[in-house]
Amino acid sequence: MEDRTNRPEPEAPKTRRIKPAEVRLDELMSAAEQLFLAKGVDSTPINDIVALAGVAKGTFYHYFASKNELLAAMRARYTAQFLNRLETSMSHCEADDWLGKLAAWIRETIEAYAETYRLHDIVYTNHHHHNRSNPDKNAMLDQLQAMLEDGTRSGAWTVAQPRITALLIYAGVHGATDDLIASQEADHQAFIRGVIADCLRLVGVEENPA
Amino acid sequence: MEDRTNRPEPEAPKTRRIKPAEVRLDELMSAAEQLFLAKGVDSTPINDIVALAGVAKGTFYHYFASKNELLAAMRARYTAQFLNRLETSMSHCEADDWLGKLAAWIRETIEAYAETYRLHDIVYTNHHHHNRSNPDKNAMLDQLQAMLEDGTRSGAWTVAQPRITALLIYAGVHGATDDLIASQEADHQAFIRGVIADCLRLVGVEENPA
Amino acid sequence: MEDRTNRPEPEAPKTRRIKPAEVRLDELMSAAEQLFLAKGVDSTPINDIVALAGVAKGTFYHYFASKNELLAAMRARYTAQFLNRLETSMSHCEADDWLGKLAAWIRETIEAYAETYRLHDIVYTNHHHHNRSNPDKNAMLDQLQAMLEDGTRSGAWTVAQPRITALLIYAGVHGATDDLIASQEADHQAFIRGVIADCLRLVGVEENPA
Amino acid sequence: MEDRTNRPEPEAPKTRRIKPAEVRLDELMSAAEQLFLAKGVDSTPINDIVALAGVAKGTFYHYFASKNELLAAMRARYTAQFLNRLETSMSHCEADDWLGKLAAWIRETIEAYAETYRLHDIVYTNHHHHNRSNPDKNAMLDQLQAMLEDGTRSGAWTVAQPRITALLIYAGVHGATDDLIASQEADHQAFIRGVIADCLRLVGVEENPA
DNA sequence: CATGAATGAGCCTTCATTCAT
DNA sequence: GATGAATGAAGGCTCATTCAT
């Protein structure tokens, strides 16, 4: 039964602070995020996370069943924030300004992704699930596809196969941004304009060269 | 004593076969591929690889400095084969049939990727290097970008920013194919046609609906 | 948050029911018994016990100072019930029917042990105390030894060294029953008759083969 | 892939001595035996075992797949030695001296068990397998049963149900010896004589009180 | 009486890599 | 070239127990 009674007398009583679960969760996830960013997931032991969060190791396992569940929670949080940025950005366009919304979607995706790609890599590099059929990514994809369909209905553009076009835009913009990131170019504006131009072509809108 | 029998087996085959390096390399990589596919990279110890290849553990380290170098070699092999498929497919088009070449590139990328995505994941899921600025992927990207530029020069289409358009096509096609894979749809033809149609639009070619 | 959901459930029943200690004790012991039987002692955390019993973890420690004390309580309960069965069985014999009492003791020991051996193993497999000099077992041994001495005084049999003979019968019957259990033989009667015959011989009573 | 390359330069080269598997196995098992006897199985980490055996921790797992397998190997070794003692002891009797052999079996069982019961407890207290239908114990039981049958055929005694009688003797002698051990009586001779006397009665041999 | 968040010591196991033969 | 015994750093996870509320 593994007698664990031989405990040395506690030197410092180590004030045991009880905090709301919400706060603990956030502290743990933030500590993990910081360390994962600095040293990588595999090189960050749970020990370091709890040390930075200022809790005992058992507390970590009180909130997360495993390191992978922590990653899953971070992934959900990351995606929610990403989606939020996109929606906020698009909300500044008039309701019927479909071209503006699409441009905002692209611009914000590029900016947000370029800012957060390191965290993106951390939460999405999952050894056990593939990117394919990822529920979180699907949320963003569905958002984009819905926009393409709405725009088609409104006559803003013509998209015959909204799913495929949404996929091309979604994956294309992310993949292109990977190249932007790799280029280390500080000014993103030219790149963004270029991507928007191509995507407009893709939905059948030719910009007037004026 | 890799099977952890606590009795040494008195009868060991002990035949020390010397084979050409080329053969050993291939046997080791194929054994690794098989096991990586079956159990994942992290869950496949070198022990298992050498056991399947029928060599001693030390032999592995004669040929690969580390497990990561094995992965790098597998990655190079994978990419070379992939590129090869693309080139073979495009070589069936007339030299000036740019639309045909682009369609072939897309079609073959989708087919090849759908067939080999599991191996793709294995060799490209590298915890230490990001997809961004990956030399192997760049080879394919450059190939595509060159084609877009050549086609523009020949008047087959007009692509104002070949780098960006190549990125969108490259990443878009792969990302869209991830969705095809996830859908488990057996017939790829409709999907392929849809992607080609969108990509043609992207390079400024409107298909005649004839 | 014992199920390790990383979202606190807003709706918790939170009904703090106060029950008589006796009931709580019983509920905890029964929950433990069920889980110990199903998964083993070492693989059953206190968490699971309290969850099944429907109380908080701290409540467990109100009633038992430790997991080991729970086991001790279960052991006492087990032994008391076992002794009870033996006494009830023997009470059906006439006061001076020593052979009948001995046979009843053996028969009931075999039946009871065969029925409850799994619980027996749980409460008696104690990593820290050995079977040797176990106070609970001693109660049964003393009961048997007293019977042997009484029967000798009454001339029912002759047992020169009651302690040794009691030990042989006690341990022998249990050990033999282990074999019966292992054999999975459903009909115990032949076995019981065989054991009784041997034990009678042991106390110097030759059965007439009539 | 858990880069384990960040290894600090080795201070002491720690001469790596290769020994025959047989020797390593024995050193590991003997180190374990010593520590298990001193501190108990659960309180002895593998670390301590390898430290005492003078090998690296990995070496332990080179020879035993788990701590439990070590225990299994120790159990097999224990039983083999025990059986050996019994056979050696009986071999000193004349081939047809069945009473002598039975007495030798009992005497040696008691002596050997009293000497080694602590190790017996260690190797037989298995959390996962029950004593019932234990292959190692069966070897001794079969040995005893065969002897009873041979003796019956030779007319040395009459045992109607050799399996049951063997079980009673086997389990009875061990259980009785547990009591001897608990009593801490240094002189075992009286006890041994008493047990032998009872067992002879059990096989139908009345000693002449001369 | 009852709660359950928090504690933290502890250990088994894995496996990439080395090197004496 | 080939072998495989030996190395040893590293970390995820469990769970009995405590105690502030």
Short mmCIF file of N, CA and C in Angstrom, two decimals, chain C residues 15-98:
data_model
loop_
_atom_site.label_atom_id
_atom_site.label_comp_id
_atom_site.label_asym_id
_atom_site.label_seq_id
_atom_site.Cartn_x
_atom_site.Cartn_y
_atom_site.Cartn_z
N THR C 15 -25.92 19.10 -1.44
CA THR C 15 -26.73 18.81 -0.27
C THR C 15 -25.87 18.11 0.77
N ARG C 16 -25.66 18.73 1.84
CA ARG C 16 -24.82 18.14 2.88
C ARG C 16 -25.68 17.36 3.84
N ARG C 17 -25.77 16.10 3.62
CA ARG C 17 -26.65 15.26 4.43
C ARG C 17 -25.87 14.73 5.62
N ILE C 18 -26.41 14.90 6.74
CA ILE C 18 -25.78 14.34 7.94
C ILE C 18 -26.47 13.02 8.28
N LYS C 19 -25.67 12.00 8.34
CA LYS C 19 -26.24 10.69 8.67
C LYS C 19 -25.58 10.17 9.93
N PRO C 20 -26.22 9.22 10.59
CA PRO C 20 -25.60 8.62 11.77
C PRO C 20 -24.28 7.97 11.39
N ALA C 21 -23.34 8.05 12.29
CA ALA C 21 -22.01 7.50 12.04
C ALA C 21 -22.08 6.05 11.58
N GLU C 22 -22.93 5.30 12.24
CA GLU C 22 -23.07 3.88 11.93
C GLU C 22 -23.37 3.66 10.45
N VAL C 23 -24.26 4.46 9.93
CA VAL C 23 -24.65 4.33 8.53
C VAL C 23 -23.50 4.72 7.61
N ARG C 24 -22.88 5.84 7.92
CA ARG C 24 -21.74 6.29 7.12
C ARG C 24 -20.66 5.22 7.07
N LEU C 25 -20.32 4.68 8.23
CA LEU C 25 -19.31 3.63 8.33
C LEU C 25 -19.66 2.49 7.39
N ASP C 26 -20.90 2.11 7.45
CA ASP C 26 -21.32 0.97 6.66
C ASP C 26 -21.28 1.29 5.17
N GLU C 27 -21.73 2.47 4.83
CA GLU C 27 -21.72 2.83 3.42
C GLU C 27 -20.31 2.89 2.88
N LEU C 28 -19.42 3.44 3.66
CA LEU C 28 -18.03 3.52 3.22
C LEU C 28 -17.41 2.14 3.08
N MET C 29 -17.66 1.29 4.06
CA MET C 29 -17.07 -0.04 3.99
C MET C 29 -17.66 -0.85 2.83
N SER C 30 -18.92 -0.67 2.60
CA SER C 30 -19.53 -1.42 1.50
C SER C 30 -19.04 -0.92 0.15
N ALA C 31 -18.90 0.40 0.04
CA ALA C 31 -18.37 0.95 -1.21
C ALA C 31 -16.95 0.42 -1.43
N ALA C 32 -16.17 0.45 -0.38
CA ALA C 32 -14.80 -0.03 -0.49
C ALA C 32 -14.78 -1.50 -0.87
N GLU C 33 -15.61 -2.28 -0.23
CA GLU C 33 -15.64 -3.72 -0.52
C GLU C 33 -15.93 -3.96 -2.01
N GLN C 34 -16.92 -3.26 -2.49
CA GLN C 34 -17.30 -3.42 -3.89
C GLN C 34 -16.14 -3.07 -4.83
N LEU C 35 -15.49 -1.98 -4.54
CA LEU C 35 -14.41 -1.55 -5.42
C LEU C 35 -13.17 -2.43 -5.26
N PHE C 36 -12.87 -2.79 -4.02
CA PHE C 36 -11.71 -3.66 -3.79
C PHE C 36 -11.89 -4.98 -4.54
N LEU C 37 -13.09 -5.48 -4.48
CA LEU C 37 -13.39 -6.74 -5.16
C LEU C 37 -13.21 -6.58 -6.66
N ALA C 38 -13.63 -5.43 -7.15
CA ALA C 38 -13.62 -5.23 -8.61
C ALA C 38 -12.24 -4.89 -9.14
N LYS C 39 -11.49 -4.08 -8.38
CA LYS C 39 -10.24 -3.58 -8.95
C LYS C 39 -9.01 -3.86 -8.11
N GLY C 40 -9.21 -4.36 -6.92
CA GLY C 40 -8.06 -4.58 -6.06
C GLY C 40 -7.85 -3.39 -5.13
N VAL C 41 -7.22 -3.67 -4.03
CA VAL C 41 -7.04 -2.63 -3.01
C VAL C 41 -6.12 -1.52 -3.51
N ASP C 42 -4.99 -1.91 -4.02
CA ASP C 42 -4.01 -0.90 -4.40
C ASP C 42 -4.48 -0.04 -5.56
N SER C 43 -5.36 -0.57 -6.36
CA SER C 43 -5.84 0.19 -7.51
C SER C 43 -7.13 0.94 -7.21
N THR C 44 -7.52 0.95 -5.98
CA THR C 44 -8.72 1.69 -5.60
C THR C 44 -8.35 2.87 -4.73
N PRO C 45 -8.37 4.06 -5.29
CA PRO C 45 -8.05 5.24 -4.50
C PRO C 45 -9.20 5.61 -3.58
N ILE C 46 -8.85 6.31 -2.54
CA ILE C 46 -9.87 6.80 -1.62
C ILE C 46 -10.92 7.60 -2.40
N ASN C 47 -10.43 8.32 -3.37
CA ASN C 47 -11.34 9.09 -4.22
C ASN C 47 -12.51 8.26 -4.73
N ASP C 48 -12.19 7.10 -5.25
CA ASP C 48 -13.26 6.27 -5.81
C ASP C 48 -14.21 5.80 -4.74
N ILE C 49 -13.67 5.50 -3.58
CA ILE C 49 -14.52 5.02 -2.50
C ILE C 49 -15.51 6.09 -2.08
N VAL C 50 -15.00 7.28 -1.86
CA VAL C 50 -15.91 8.35 -1.42
C VAL C 50 -16.90 8.72 -2.52
N ALA C 51 -16.45 8.62 -3.77
CA ALA C 51 -17.37 8.93 -4.86
C ALA C 51 -18.53 7.95 -4.85
N LEU C 52 -18.21 6.67 -4.70
CA LEU C 52 -19.26 5.66 -4.69
C LEU C 52 -20.15 5.79 -3.47
N ALA C 53 -19.54 6.16 -2.36
CA ALA C 53 -20.32 6.31 -1.13
C ALA C 53 -21.08 7.63 -1.12
N GLY C 54 -20.73 8.51 -2.04
CA GLY C 54 -21.46 9.77 -2.12
C GLY C 54 -21.10 10.76 -1.04
N VAL C 55 -19.86 10.73 -0.58
CA VAL C 55 -19.43 11.71 0.43
C VAL C 55 -18.14 12.37 -0.03
N ALA C 56 -17.74 13.37 0.68
CA ALA C 56 -16.51 14.06 0.33
C ALA C 56 -15.32 13.31 0.91
N LYS C 57 -14.15 13.63 0.38
CA LYS C 57 -12.97 12.88 0.79
C LYS C 57 -12.69 13.07 2.28
N GLY C 58 -12.88 14.28 2.73
CA GLY C 58 -12.60 14.53 4.14
C GLY C 58 -13.46 13.67 5.05
N THR C 59 -14.64 13.37 4.61
CA THR C 59 -15.53 12.56 5.43
C THR C 59 -14.95 11.19 5.70
N PHE C 60 -14.26 10.68 4.69
CA PHE C 60 -13.62 9.38 4.88
C PHE C 60 -12.70 9.41 6.09
N TYR C 61 -11.95 10.51 6.18
CA TYR C 61 -10.97 10.60 7.26
C TYR C 61 -11.59 10.97 8.60
N HIS C 62 -12.87 11.27 8.58
CA HIS C 62 -13.57 11.39 9.84
C HIS C 62 -13.78 10.02 10.47
N TYR C 63 -13.93 9.06 9.59
CA TYR C 63 -14.34 7.74 10.09
C TYR C 63 -13.19 6.74 10.15
N PHE C 64 -12.21 6.95 9.31
CA PHE C 64 -11.05 6.05 9.32
C PHE C 64 -9.78 6.88 9.30
N ALA C 65 -8.89 6.56 10.18
CA ALA C 65 -7.66 7.35 10.26
C ALA C 65 -6.82 7.16 9.01
N SER C 66 -6.98 6.05 8.35
CA SER C 66 -6.17 5.78 7.16
C SER C 66 -6.82 4.66 6.36
N LYS C 67 -6.29 4.45 5.20
CA LYS C 67 -6.79 3.36 4.37
C LYS C 67 -6.57 2.03 5.10
N ASN C 68 -5.45 1.93 5.79
CA ASN C 68 -5.17 0.69 6.50
C ASN C 68 -6.18 0.42 7.60
N GLU C 69 -6.64 1.49 8.22
CA GLU C 69 -7.63 1.28 9.28
C GLU C 69 -8.95 0.82 8.69
N LEU C 70 -9.25 1.30 7.51
CA LEU C 70 -10.44 0.80 6.83
C LEU C 70 -10.32 -0.70 6.60
N LEU C 71 -9.16 -1.09 6.14
CA LEU C 71 -8.94 -2.52 5.91
C LEU C 71 -9.06 -3.31 7.21
N ALA C 72 -8.54 -2.75 8.27
CA ALA C 72 -8.62 -3.43 9.56
C ALA C 72 -10.08 -3.60 9.97
N ALA C 73 -10.86 -2.57 9.75
CA ALA C 73 -12.28 -2.65 10.11
C ALA C 73 -12.98 -3.69 9.25
N MET C 74 -12.63 -3.72 7.97
CA MET C 74 -13.24 -4.71 7.09
C MET C 74 -12.83 -6.12 7.51
N ARG C 75 -11.60 -6.24 7.95
CA ARG C 75 -11.11 -7.54 8.38
C ARG C 75 -11.88 -8.02 9.60
N ALA C 76 -12.07 -7.11 10.54
CA ALA C 76 -12.82 -7.48 11.75
C ALA C 76 -14.24 -7.88 11.39
N ARG C 77 -14.84 -7.12 10.50
CA ARG C 77 -16.20 -7.45 10.09
C ARG C 77 -16.26 -8.81 9.42
N TYR C 78 -15.28 -9.04 8.55
CA TYR C 78 -15.24 -10.32 7.84
C TYR C 78 -15.12 -11.47 8.82
N THR C 79 -14.19 -11.34 9.74
CA THR C 79 -13.95 -12.43 10.67
C THR C 79 -15.14 -12.67 11.58
N ALA C 80 -15.75 -11.59 12.03
CA ALA C 80 -16.92 -11.75 12.90
C ALA C 80 -18.03 -12.50 12.19
N GLN C 81 -18.23 -12.15 10.94
CA GLN C 81 -19.28 -12.85 10.19
C GLN C 81 -18.93 -14.31 9.97
N PHE C 82 -17.64 -14.53 9.74
CA PHE C 82 -17.20 -15.91 9.50
C PHE C 82 -17.40 -16.75 10.76
N LEU C 83 -16.94 -16.23 11.87
CA LEU C 83 -17.10 -16.92 13.15
C LEU C 83 -18.56 -17.18 13.43
N ASN C 84 -19.36 -16.21 13.13
CA ASN C 84 -20.78 -16.33 13.33
C ASN C 84 -21.38 -17.50 12.56
N ARG C 85 -20.96 -17.60 11.32
CA ARG C 85 -21.46 -18.70 10.50
C ARG C 85 -21.06 -20.03 11.13
N LEU C 86 -19.81 -20.10 11.58
CA LEU C 86 -19.37 -21.36 12.17
C LEU C 86 -20.18 -21.70 13.40
N GLU C 87 -20.40 -20.70 14.24
CA GLU C 87 -21.12 -20.97 15.48
C GLU C 87 -22.56 -21.34 15.22
N THR C 88 -23.16 -20.66 14.28
CA THR C 88 -24.53 -21.00 13.94
C THR C 88 -24.62 -22.42 13.44
N SER C 89 -23.68 -22.78 12.60
CA SER C 89 -23.70 -24.13 12.04
C SER C 89 -23.54 -25.19 13.13
N MET C 90 -22.60 -24.95 14.04
CA MET C 90 -22.36 -25.95 15.09
C MET C 90 -23.50 -26.00 16.09
N SER C 91 -24.21 -24.88 16.23
CA SER C 91 -25.27 -24.85 17.24
C SER C 91 -26.42 -25.78 16.90
N HIS C 92 -26.44 -26.24 15.65
CA HIS C 92 -27.51 -27.17 15.29
C HIS C 92 -27.23 -28.59 15.77
N CYS C 93 -26.02 -28.83 16.27
CA CYS C 93 -25.70 -30.16 16.78
C CYS C 93 -26.06 -30.24 18.26
N GLU C 94 -26.32 -31.44 18.68
CA GLU C 94 -26.53 -31.68 20.11
C GLU C 94 -25.27 -31.28 20.87
N ALA C 95 -25.44 -30.87 22.10
CA ALA C 95 -24.30 -30.39 22.88
C ALA C 95 -23.18 -31.42 22.97
N ASP C 96 -23.52 -32.68 22.99
CA ASP C 96 -22.48 -33.68 23.16
C ASP C 96 -22.12 -34.38 21.85
N ASP C 97 -22.60 -33.88 20.77
CA ASP C 97 -22.29 -34.49 19.47
C ASP C 97 -21.00 -33.90 18.91
N TRP C 98 -19.88 -34.31 19.49
CA TRP C 98 -18.59 -33.70 19.13
C TRP C 98 -18.22 -33.97 17.70
#
